[in-house]
């Protein structure tokens, strides 16, 4: 391995300090191996026997000694500088290491009182790891000090930056595995430094840990020439400090010096920025650490190299329960850490080692930023009613719903300059939230040019053309106790499907941990949606994110389809006040009809769904229910109702609008679910229901299949017919248009097939006419495009 | 802008050549603006009037002149060198540019005979763009010469590399927008050069087009210091050649020289590698092109700068229909290209310009690699029956299904050394396909070390820890007429949800274009699935990809859940032979029961689902149907059937196994859908069906909600209860275990609640016992873990 002398002198560590820090590292390594292997005999006070070893060995050793090494050295820096540091563990597979360190610091026992700092506590600590009824093998929500699982790789760096924003006194140490570094989100995440403001944000210290291997292969970054790696990291805008080696003493000295160098540099950068002497984007330090995979573990097993190779990834010795030779090697390995020097006979960490850990909230495992709910301060929200658009009559005027919301968000930003951020992949203006730029700018630390608009280092809107970065930053920001909203084109939010999955798992687990405090919900505003992608067409048309969210645990999943601006305001206010949810709001940006006054909107959103009497002709039991969810489906449903009341005035039509999609589920399945009785009262038990839905039609069936009237439910929605075309042509392509909805009514209401045959033919003709007009003129027939609901009450 | 002298002499272009190439560029720009704006008067033979202009202006100008510039210069290189080049358009929004070039080359008229090379053809060409019934605004499947839409950004480079693999004579020119360059997949995609073998693969020439802006913001890479950008690209392993400027003549000369330099270098690299004088990974050339956004468009509109700013992104003049000043400016803009010098009065491109384009298949718009089905050669497949595992009796022995498949894939690779690749994010061995390494290696061009295993430049397995790269490479490989399989952990395939969406759209559109030839299906093998993630736990447990695929168009979506090794072989053979589908196969890697002989497996897979008589006690109409899909659900269902036949011998149980999930849909909804009569014959019209399903239970309802017996369908599946625990504990956590399935039968078969109350209590007790055993011992009760089906026939 090529060694590079760190820029600071290696005297950062005295010989005594070196001895102690090496012991601390050995203690963490010992506890890590113990968790992976041992059921009992935690201090090896007797020879290791088969019954002391777990029958199923689950876990990952390879990354763990490196994580423990970094942890021990960060402890030293924290103590020396009274620094506030959290530890983001990219290689989450190193769960035993982070648990071990939380235990060594005493935090684990404070949080889980059943795991004491004694022999019995050690036994339980070991036994519970990757054990049924115990704790998972990864750094997870259960791990004190973590905001990051690292099971699905790629998000360590974006989580770290999210945590650092608006936390001026925090340093986020972010360990990046060289496997993870091959992922897309991580590769793009390096550029987060262009969005970190040293004047008001904290610092991120990336530590690229090159142990050389992933599961079964070498890694890309470990095998390119070191000069190429340095160029890459300098190109990303960092100053890399390299520490490399496999001799513990040398690496201890160099890593200590490197961390001092990095923390000095961070302090200088922040001092310059906060003193106003530096306004350019700084070149932040980072550390490249090259140490062997599975360092200090078995060098060879069954005649094959293990330490320093990919074979060290999971459990280097796999037959310790049944193979005495493996068991002997395990015992030798464990004893190589000399546990008797590290723990007293009662199982407590020796005081001179305990003294190496920071205390109280300075312990990385107890830093409140890593349990963000502890620090959460309510948003100071303006009264959303003040932003209401006037609605003289339902469906008589138009507005752009997201533009209305933008005025509310503008003032949310003004009132919460330290705890709310709006994320967007270069789409905030496109999604017509531009009012926010009356109160703030977009974060930008790079060079500006005269025609730039609204860029500044202290902006509250974060725009980068990466949904991964937006999502990851926001997750990190929320997990450390702040608030935010991610606005995104509806189709492209699928880019972060898997990140949503992982955040949902984290939230669901956190809710079951009494010591994890609730955090602000992850709020999505999806606009530029499937029905109005005029500039783009098929690639931009996909409403399936709702389906993904509907598969998550009901405690945390919420989906809202406000039909107009006032309902959007009411929903958004509700979501911003909520905790521990994933809230998906889908709303249009194009001019669309306004239906409800603010009072009506609040009442409607509180119920989540309801009959719109003003659009219904039924006074009692209807002949047919027209249901709708989403702005465009609502518009088409109203237009269909308009045709029906004029053409078939005796038909008793009930119109039901759904804002809160989860109301369709049974109350036994979702906290928002409607009791069957109430559902039946709205949708009847036996009348046809024509449901115009924003997304893939099958979701409505999936939510309501247990309802009495399900067999009469007929859903129209997006069925993957899309292109660049006019708004009305889009709904026609998918049979969601008003004329088709009327045809659906005629086809499904008993007796209408005969009596309304002529109307049905008119509808067929109207569709043909509409298509012909559109194809001739390149725009929709104005009689359709400018249709307004005319109240008949 | 900082200019850098290219390494080649600027004399690459003579003055005459410069004049001509500039004219060609003007022609492409003219046709691009024409498409965005004009309905009629295509050659401006009369003054531009309102009726000549489209009422709705949809499209993107900003990126287009740069795309056209690069295209014209690549044409020159192709002619000079008789090179085979395809053009991957990262900024797909520049659709009009690529359509314009295909038209200028004559390809467009060849493919779309209605669009002639005359005035009427020009009129139609302009009118159809972004017009109802016309073509989309993006580079799409409809665009000759494209394998890439670029609507959802991030995948240009991985598509380009996928196209280059195993195409030694092809150069893939890949234009990357600086917006796209901010995405994760693109940022990681640069490292694809570590997997490109100059001896047998073609070349990729990345052209990073820095026009400085995305929709409403500057871009990261355009605003970092040029030295930092160079370091970044060198760090990625490239030699950047920069061309920058806003004076056309200068840029023409420099770009021509830069392309000559790059193509010379590519030829040298390939010569050295193919002559055996160079075995290290080469440093490939690439081009950085800095030119203004919306170059040659309006400099100012309504007093604001447009050319060279973000305001040029879409349509620089937005009111050309109604605002005479805008219309006059449009006319001035169009006339600035001097169309009368470019086209004759009949509308044909002047011959001296036409002569600049390559001819025949050398035209990038007609290169057969961009219509891969033209080049598709069948896979030479061994007889999958030869890999069958012996099955003496159903459920009596175990094997690892994916390990069995590995032997088949090993020989597929051997027989198809030039047209099949296996992709995996470092999981091929973990997914137990290791037999493939008996016949091939993993592609690796970087340094190796002694403990590395199975790495070589000419490997057929591609492993990188990025699902995005695996998916993108495979898409590019398939779209250019080859075959492959992506093996992936089930949970993490969600990382590429959005890429799946886009590929699905591409396939669905391609199938409707008669000139696009069918390509090999996109095949997924998802293993290390939700039920057996022993080492990892919750973050690795997610079966929702199936739900995503089920929302795609039925013509292209296929999902298979083979229950054992022989069925997996049969399904895999079928998928590898298929065309234009997305095939998802979910199969376990852990030892699991074998049920069917190969003959039985073939018969079962051909039907897609069926009654397993040997596991059923019903001979005629059953009292209850036990249905199952997936290996673990099948195992638990059989174990439940085992309990029932012993404990309730008079209960008529029918066991139905489902391999092809889409069989559950009505035949009116999916080509694989089962007619109602056949469905009813299997699942009855009125008996309880207890369905044990691999994934989220609601999907089964969504597929079968129209069936007569749907109200009696009771589905068990994954309900987001996961952690690191034993196999049986996992199914118990989700109520999918054998004991719970028996309880479900008792609860739902009329009369059993009373007569089988004791059995039900036994089942409750058995679950408690199982949990207790597992939590005490850390492994499952061996009576459960080693359960085998005992034939009673």
Coordinates of N, CA and C in Angstrom, one line a residue, chain A residues 55-60 93 127 130-133 136-138 149 151-152 182-184 188 214-218 222-223 228 231-232 234-236 281 305 310-311 314 426 442 447-448 451-453 455 463-466 492 494-495 497-498 501-502 505 534-536 538-542 547 551-553 696 698 701-702 705-706 713 720-721 724-726 774-779, chain B residues 55-60 127 130-133 136-138 149 151-152 182-184 188 214-218 222-223 228 231-232 234-236 281 305 310-311 314 426 442 447-448 451-453 455 463-466 492 494-495 497-498 501-502 505 534-536 538-542 547 551-553 696 698 701-702 705-706 713 720-721 724-726 774-779:
Chain A
X55 N -25.6 -21.0 16.9 CA -25.8 -22.0 15.9 C -25.9 -21.4 14.5
X56 N -26.5 -20.2 14.4 CA -26.6 -19.6 13.1 C -25.7 -18.3 13.2
X57 N -24.7 -18.2 12.3 CA -23.8 -17.0 12.4 C -24.2 -16.0 11.3
X58 N -24.7 -14.9 11.8 CA -25.2 -13.9 10.8 C -24.6 -12.6 11.2
X59 N -24.1 -11.9 10.2 CA -23.5 -10.6 10.4 C -22.3 -10.4 9.5
X60 N -21.7 -9.3 9.6 CA -20.6 -8.9 8.7 C -19.4 -8.3 9.5
X93 N -23.7 -2.6 7.3 CA -23.5 -4.0 7.7 C -22.6 -4.1 8.9
X127 N -25.8 -12.1 22.7 CA -26.8 -13.0 22.3 C -27.8 -12.4 21.4
X130 N -28.5 -10.2 15.9 CA -28.9 -11.1 14.8 C -29.6 -12.3 15.3
X131 N -30.3 -12.2 16.4 CA -30.9 -13.3 17.0 C -32.4 -13.1 17.1
X132 N -33.2 -14.2 16.9 CA -34.6 -14.0 16.9 C -35.1 -13.3 18.2
X133 N -35.9 -12.2 17.9 CA -36.4 -11.4 19.1 C -35.3 -10.4 19.5
X136 N -31.4 -6.3 14.8 CA -31.0 -6.6 13.4 C -29.4 -6.5 13.3
X137 N -29.0 -7.1 12.2 CA -27.5 -7.2 12.0 C -26.9 -5.9 11.6
X138 N -27.8 -4.9 11.1 CA -27.3 -3.7 10.6 C -27.4 -2.6 11.6
X149 N -29.3 3.6 8.2 CA -29.1 2.1 8.3 C -28.0 1.6 7.4
X151 N -28.3 -0.3 4.9 CA -28.6 -1.7 4.4 C -28.6 -1.6 2.9
X152 N -29.4 -0.7 2.4 CA -29.4 -0.3 0.9 C -28.3 0.8 0.8
X182 N -19.5 3.0 -5.3 CA -19.8 2.7 -6.7 C -21.3 3.0 -7.1
X183 N -22.1 3.3 -6.1 CA -23.5 3.6 -6.4 C -23.7 5.0 -7.0
X184 N -24.8 5.1 -7.7 CA -25.1 6.4 -8.3 C -25.3 7.5 -7.3
X188 N -23.0 10.9 -7.0 CA -23.5 12.3 -7.2 C -23.5 13.1 -5.9
X214 N -15.9 -5.6 -1.9 CA -17.3 -5.6 -1.6 C -17.6 -7.1 -1.2
X215 N -18.8 -7.6 -1.6 CA -19.1 -9.0 -1.2 C -18.1 -10.0 -1.8
X216 N -17.9 -9.9 -3.1 CA -17.1 -11.0 -3.7 C -16.2 -10.4 -4.8
X217 N -16.0 -9.2 -4.8 CA -15.2 -8.5 -5.8 C -14.4 -7.4 -5.2
X218 N -13.3 -7.0 -5.8 CA -12.6 -5.8 -5.4 C -13.5 -4.6 -5.8
X222 N -10.8 1.3 -5.1 CA -9.6 0.8 -4.4 C -8.5 0.4 -5.5
X223 N -8.9 0.2 -6.7 CA -8.0 -0.4 -7.7 C -7.7 0.6 -8.8
X228 N -5.3 8.9 -9.7 CA -6.6 9.1 -10.3 C -7.6 9.3 -9.2
X231 N -7.3 12.8 -8.0 CA -7.9 13.7 -9.0 C -9.4 13.8 -8.9
X232 N -10.0 12.6 -8.8 CA -11.4 12.5 -8.7 C -11.9 13.2 -7.5
X234 N -10.4 15.6 -5.7 CA -10.2 17.0 -5.9 C -11.2 17.6 -6.9
X235 N -11.5 16.8 -7.9 CA -12.5 17.2 -8.9 C -13.9 17.4 -8.3
X236 N -14.1 16.6 -7.3 CA -15.4 16.7 -6.5 C -15.4 17.9 -5.6
X281 N -17.0 29.3 -2.3 CA -17.2 27.9 -1.8 C -15.8 27.4 -1.3
X305 N -6.4 -17.2 2.3 CA -6.3 -15.8 2.9 C -7.7 -15.3 3.2
X310 N -11.7 -10.3 0.1 CA -13.2 -10.3 0.1 C -13.7 -11.4 1.0
X311 N -12.9 -12.4 1.3 CA -13.4 -13.5 2.1 C -13.8 -13.1 3.5
X314 N -18.3 -11.4 5.4 CA -19.3 -11.8 6.4 C -18.7 -12.4 7.6
X426 N -34.7 21.0 -9.6 CA -34.8 22.0 -10.6 C -36.2 22.2 -11.1
X442 N -32.3 30.3 -3.9 CA -31.9 28.9 -4.0 C -30.4 28.8 -3.5
X447 N -19.9 30.0 -8.4 CA -19.8 31.2 -9.2 C -21.2 31.6 -9.7
X448 N -21.5 32.9 -9.8 CA -22.8 33.3 -10.4 C -22.5 34.2 -11.6
X451 N -27.1 36.8 -15.5 CA -28.5 36.5 -15.8 C -29.0 35.5 -14.8
X452 N -28.2 35.0 -13.8 CA -28.8 34.2 -12.8 C -29.8 34.9 -12.0
X453 N -30.8 34.2 -11.5 CA -31.8 34.7 -10.7 C -32.0 33.9 -9.4
X455 N -30.1 33.2 -6.7 CA -29.1 32.3 -6.1 C -28.4 32.9 -5.0
X463 N -32.1 23.2 -5.0 CA -32.4 22.6 -6.3 C -31.1 22.0 -6.9
X464 N -31.3 20.8 -7.3 CA -30.2 20.1 -7.9 C -30.9 19.0 -8.8
X465 N -30.3 18.7 -10.0 CA -31.0 17.8 -10.9 C -30.8 16.4 -10.4
X466 N -31.1 16.1 -9.2 CA -31.0 14.7 -8.8 C -32.1 14.5 -7.7
X492 N -41.1 11.3 -12.0 CA -39.7 11.0 -11.7 C -39.4 10.8 -10.2
X494 N -40.4 8.3 -8.9 CA -40.1 6.9 -8.9 C -38.6 6.6 -8.7
X495 N -37.8 7.7 -9.1 CA -36.3 7.5 -9.0 C -35.9 7.2 -7.5
X497 N -37.9 5.6 -5.3 CA -38.8 4.5 -4.7 C -38.0 3.8 -3.6
X498 N -36.8 3.3 -3.9 CA -36.2 2.5 -2.9 C -35.8 3.3 -1.7
X501 N -38.8 3.4 0.4 CA -38.9 2.1 1.1 C -38.1 2.1 2.4
X502 N -36.9 2.5 2.3 CA -36.0 2.4 3.4 C -36.4 3.4 4.5
X505 N -39.3 2.0 6.3 CA -39.0 1.0 7.3 C -38.4 1.6 8.6
X534 N -47.6 18.6 -20.8 CA -47.7 19.1 -22.2 C -46.4 19.2 -22.9
X535 N -45.4 19.6 -22.3 CA -44.1 19.7 -23.0 C -43.3 18.4 -23.2
X536 N -43.8 17.4 -22.5 CA -42.9 16.2 -22.4 C -43.4 14.9 -22.9
X538 N -44.8 11.0 -22.9 CA -44.9 9.7 -22.2 C -43.9 9.5 -21.1
X539 N -42.7 9.8 -21.3 CA -41.7 9.6 -20.3 C -42.0 10.3 -19.0
X540 N -42.7 11.3 -19.1 CA -43.0 12.1 -17.9 C -44.4 11.8 -17.3
X541 N -45.0 10.7 -17.7 CA -46.4 10.4 -17.3 C -46.4 9.0 -16.5
X542 N -46.4 9.1 -15.2 CA -46.5 7.9 -14.4 C -47.0 8.2 -13.0
X547 N -49.0 4.0 -5.6 CA -49.1 2.5 -5.4 C -48.0 2.0 -4.5
X551 N -48.4 0.4 -0.3 CA -47.9 -0.9 0.2 C -47.1 -0.8 1.5
X552 N -46.9 0.4 1.9 CA -46.1 0.6 3.2 C -47.0 0.4 4.4
X553 N -46.4 0.3 5.5 CA -47.2 0.1 6.8 C -48.3 1.2 6.9
X696 N -53.3 4.7 -11.6 CA -53.6 3.4 -12.1 C -54.9 2.9 -11.5
X698 N -56.3 0.2 -10.8 CA -56.4 -1.0 -10.0 C -56.2 -0.7 -8.5
X701 N -59.4 -0.5 -6.6 CA -59.9 -1.9 -6.3 C -59.2 -2.5 -5.1
X702 N -57.8 -2.3 -5.1 CA -57.0 -2.9 -4.1 C -57.4 -2.3 -2.7
X705 N -61.6 -3.5 -2.0 CA -62.1 -4.8 -2.5 C -63.0 -5.5 -1.4
X706 N -62.9 -5.1 -0.2 CA -63.7 -5.8 0.9 C -65.0 -5.1 1.1
X713 N -68.2 -1.5 -8.6 CA -67.2 -0.4 -8.7 C -66.5 -0.5 -10.1
X720 N -51.5 3.8 -19.0 CA -50.3 3.8 -19.8 C -50.5 4.2 -21.2
X721 N -51.5 5.0 -21.5 CA -51.6 5.6 -22.8 C -51.2 7.1 -22.7
X724 N -47.1 13.3 -26.0 CA -47.2 14.7 -26.0 C -48.5 15.1 -26.8
X725 N -49.5 15.5 -26.1 CA -50.7 15.9 -26.7 C -51.5 16.9 -25.8
X726 N -52.7 17.2 -26.3 CA -53.5 18.2 -25.5 C -54.1 17.6 -24.3
X774 N -59.1 18.4 -32.2 CA -57.7 18.5 -31.6 C -56.7 18.2 -32.7
X775 N -56.9 17.2 -33.5 CA -55.9 16.8 -34.5 C -55.8 17.9 -35.6
X776 N -56.9 18.5 -35.9 CA -56.9 19.6 -36.9 C -56.2 20.9 -36.4
X777 N -56.6 21.2 -35.2 CA -56.2 22.6 -34.7 C -55.0 22.5 -33.8
X778 N -54.6 21.4 -33.3 CA -53.5 21.3 -32.4 C -53.8 21.8 -31.0
X779 N -55.1 22.1 -30.7 CA -55.5 22.4 -29.4 C -56.9 21.9 -29.2
Chain B
X55 N -50.7 26.9 -32.3 CA -51.3 27.6 -31.2 C -50.7 27.2 -29.8
X56 N -50.3 26.0 -29.7 CA -49.7 25.5 -28.5 C -48.2 25.3 -28.8
X57 N -47.3 25.9 -28.2 CA -45.9 25.8 -28.4 C -45.3 24.8 -27.4
X58 N -44.9 23.7 -27.8 CA -44.3 22.7 -26.9 C -43.0 22.1 -27.4
X59 N -42.0 22.1 -26.6 CA -40.8 21.6 -27.0 C -39.6 22.3 -26.3
X60 N -38.4 22.0 -26.7 CA -37.3 22.5 -26.0 C -36.2 22.9 -27.0
X127 N -45.5 20.2 -38.6 CA -46.8 20.1 -38.0 C -46.9 19.0 -37.0
X130 N -44.8 17.4 -31.6 CA -45.5 17.8 -30.4 C -47.0 18.1 -30.7
X131 N -47.6 17.4 -31.6 CA -48.9 17.8 -32.1 C -49.8 16.6 -31.9
X132 N -51.0 16.8 -31.5 CA -51.9 15.6 -31.3 C -51.9 14.7 -32.5
X133 N -51.7 13.4 -32.2 CA -51.6 12.5 -33.3 C -50.3 12.4 -34.0
X136 N -43.9 12.6 -30.3 CA -43.6 13.2 -29.0 C -42.5 14.3 -29.2
X137 N -42.3 15.1 -28.1 CA -41.3 16.2 -28.2 C -39.9 15.7 -27.9
X138 N -39.8 14.5 -27.4 CA -38.5 14.0 -27.0 C -37.9 13.1 -28.1
X149 N -34.3 7.6 -24.8 CA -35.3 8.8 -24.9 C -34.7 10.0 -24.2
X151 N -35.9 11.3 -21.6 CA -36.9 12.1 -20.9 C -36.6 12.1 -19.4
X152 N -36.4 11.0 -18.8 CA -35.9 10.9 -17.5 C -34.4 10.8 -17.6
X182 N -25.7 15.9 -13.2 CA -25.9 16.0 -11.8 C -26.6 14.8 -11.2
X183 N -27.2 13.9 -12.0 CA -27.9 12.8 -11.5 C -26.9 11.7 -11.0
X184 N -27.4 10.8 -10.1 CA -26.6 9.8 -9.6 C -26.2 8.7 -10.6
X188 N -22.2 8.0 -11.5 CA -21.6 6.7 -11.4 C -21.2 6.1 -12.7
X214 N -29.9 24.3 -16.6 CA -30.9 23.3 -16.7 C -32.3 24.0 -16.9
X215 N -33.3 23.7 -16.2 CA -34.6 24.4 -16.5 C -34.5 25.8 -16.0
X216 N -34.2 26.0 -14.8 CA -34.2 27.4 -14.2 C -33.0 27.7 -13.4
X217 N -32.0 26.9 -13.5 CA -30.8 27.1 -12.7 C -29.5 26.9 -13.5
X218 N -28.4 27.4 -13.1 CA -27.1 27.0 -13.6 C -26.8 25.6 -13.2
X222 N -20.9 23.2 -14.9 CA -20.6 24.4 -15.6 C -20.0 25.5 -14.8
X223 N -20.2 25.4 -13.5 CA -19.8 26.5 -12.6 C -18.7 26.2 -11.6
X228 N -11.0 22.1 -11.8 CA -11.7 21.1 -11.0 C -12.4 20.1 -11.9
X231 N -9.9 17.8 -13.3 CA -9.5 16.8 -12.4 C -10.6 15.8 -12.2
X232 N -11.8 16.2 -12.1 CA -12.9 15.2 -12.0 C -12.9 14.2 -13.1
X234 N -10.5 13.5 -15.3 CA -9.3 12.6 -15.2 C -9.4 11.6 -14.1
X235 N -10.0 12.0 -13.0 CA -10.2 11.1 -11.9 C -11.2 10.0 -12.3
X236 N -12.1 10.3 -13.2 CA -13.0 9.3 -13.7 C -12.3 8.4 -14.7
X281 N -5.9 -1.0 -18.5 CA -7.1 -0.2 -18.9 C -6.6 1.1 -19.5
X305 N -32.3 38.8 -21.5 CA -31.3 37.9 -22.2 C -32.0 36.5 -22.3
X310 N -30.7 30.4 -19.0 CA -31.7 29.4 -18.7 C -33.0 29.7 -19.4
X311 N -33.2 31.0 -19.7 CA -34.5 31.3 -20.4 C -34.7 30.7 -21.8
X314 N -36.9 26.2 -22.9 CA -38.0 25.6 -23.7 C -38.2 26.5 -25.0
X426 N -22.7 -7.2 -7.7 CA -21.8 -7.9 -6.8 C -22.6 -9.0 -6.1
X442 N -15.5 -12.5 -14.4 CA -16.1 -11.2 -14.2 C -15.3 -10.1 -15.0
X447 N -6.4 -3.1 -12.0 CA -5.3 -3.9 -11.4 C -5.9 -5.1 -10.6
X448 N -5.2 -6.2 -10.6 CA -5.7 -7.4 -9.8 C -4.7 -7.7 -8.7
X451 N -5.3 -12.5 -4.3 CA -6.4 -13.2 -3.8 C -7.7 -13.0 -4.6
X452 N -7.6 -12.2 -5.7 CA -8.8 -12.0 -6.5 C -9.1 -13.3 -7.2
X453 N -10.4 -13.5 -7.4 CA -10.8 -14.7 -8.1 C -11.7 -14.4 -9.3
X455 N -11.4 -12.7 -12.2 CA -11.5 -11.4 -12.9 C -10.7 -11.5 -14.2
X463 N -20.2 -7.2 -12.9 CA -20.5 -6.9 -11.5 C -20.0 -5.6 -11.1
X464 N -20.9 -4.8 -10.6 CA -20.5 -3.4 -10.0 C -21.6 -3.1 -9.0
X465 N -21.2 -2.5 -7.9 CA -22.2 -2.3 -6.9 C -23.1 -1.1 -7.2
X466 N -23.8 -1.2 -8.3 CA -24.8 -0.2 -8.7 C -25.8 -0.8 -9.6
X492 N -33.6 -4.7 -3.6 CA -32.8 -3.5 -4.1 C -33.1 -3.3 -5.6
X494 N -35.7 -2.3 -6.6 CA -36.5 -1.1 -6.5 C -35.7 0.1 -6.9
X495 N -34.3 0.0 -6.7 CA -33.5 1.1 -7.1 C -33.7 1.5 -8.5
X497 N -36.6 1.1 -10.3 CA -38.0 1.2 -10.6 C -38.2 2.1 -11.8
X498 N -37.6 3.3 -11.7 CA -37.9 4.3 -12.7 C -37.3 4.0 -14.0
X501 N -39.6 1.6 -15.6 CA -40.8 2.3 -16.2 C -40.4 2.9 -17.5
X502 N -39.3 3.4 -17.7 CA -38.9 4.0 -19.0 C -38.7 3.0 -20.0
X505 N -42.0 1.8 -21.2 CA -42.6 2.7 -22.2 C -42.0 2.5 -23.6
X534 N -31.3 -13.8 5.6 CA -30.8 -14.2 7.0 C -29.8 -13.2 7.5
X535 N -28.9 -12.8 6.6 CA -27.8 -12.0 7.1 C -28.1 -10.5 7.3
X536 N -29.3 -10.1 6.8 CA -29.5 -8.7 6.6 C -30.7 -8.1 7.3
X538 N -34.5 -6.3 7.8 CA -35.6 -5.5 7.2 C -35.2 -4.7 6.0
X539 N -34.1 -4.1 6.0 CA -33.7 -3.3 4.8 C -33.7 -4.1 3.5
X540 N -33.4 -5.4 3.6 CA -33.3 -6.2 2.5 C -34.6 -7.0 2.2
X541 N -35.7 -6.6 2.7 CA -36.9 -7.4 2.6 C -38.0 -6.5 1.9
X542 N -38.2 -6.7 0.6 CA -39.2 -5.9 -0.1 C -39.6 -6.6 -1.4
X547 N -45.3 -5.6 -8.0 CA -46.4 -4.6 -8.1 C -46.1 -3.6 -9.1
X551 N -48.2 -3.0 -13.0 CA -48.9 -1.7 -13.5 C -48.5 -1.4 -15.0
X552 N -47.5 -2.1 -15.5 CA -47.1 -1.8 -16.9 C -48.1 -2.4 -17.9
X553 N -48.0 -2.0 -19.1 CA -48.9 -2.5 -20.2 C -48.8 -4.0 -20.2
X696 N -46.6 -8.6 -1.5 CA -47.7 -7.9 -0.7 C -49.1 -8.5 -1.1
X698 N -52.1 -7.7 -1.3 CA -53.1 -7.0 -2.1 C -53.0 -7.2 -3.6
X701 N -55.4 -9.7 -4.9 CA -56.7 -9.1 -5.0 C -56.9 -8.3 -6.3
X702 N -55.8 -7.4 -6.5 CA -55.9 -6.5 -7.6 C -55.9 -7.3 -9.0
X705 N -59.8 -9.4 -8.8 CA -61.0 -8.9 -8.2 C -62.3 -9.1 -9.1
X706 N -62.1 -9.4 -10.3 CA -63.3 -9.5 -11.2 C -63.8 -11.0 -11.2
X713 N -61.8 -15.0 -1.4 CA -60.3 -15.1 -1.5 C -59.7 -14.5 -0.3
X720 N -44.8 -6.3 5.6 CA -43.8 -5.3 6.2 C -43.5 -5.6 7.6
X721 N -43.5 -6.9 7.9 CA -42.9 -7.3 9.2 C -41.6 -8.0 9.0
X724 N -33.8 -9.3 11.1 CA -32.9 -10.4 11.0 C -33.4 -11.5 11.9
X725 N -33.9 -12.6 11.4 CA -34.4 -13.7 12.2 C -34.4 -15.0 11.4
X726 N -34.9 -16.0 12.0 CA -34.8 -17.3 11.3 C -35.9 -17.4 10.2
X774 N -37.5 -20.9 18.9 CA -36.6 -20.1 18.1 C -35.8 -19.1 19.0
X775 N -36.6 -18.5 19.9 CA -36.0 -17.4 20.7 C -35.0 -18.0 21.7
X776 N -35.3 -19.3 22.1 CA -34.3 -19.9 23.0 C -33.1 -20.4 22.3
X777 N -33.2 -21.0 21.2 CA -32.1 -21.7 20.5 C -31.4 -20.9 19.4
X778 N -32.1 -19.8 19.0 CA -31.5 -19.1 17.9 C -31.6 -19.7 16.5
X779 N -32.3 -20.8 16.5 CA -32.6 -21.4 15.2 C -34.0 -22.1 15.3

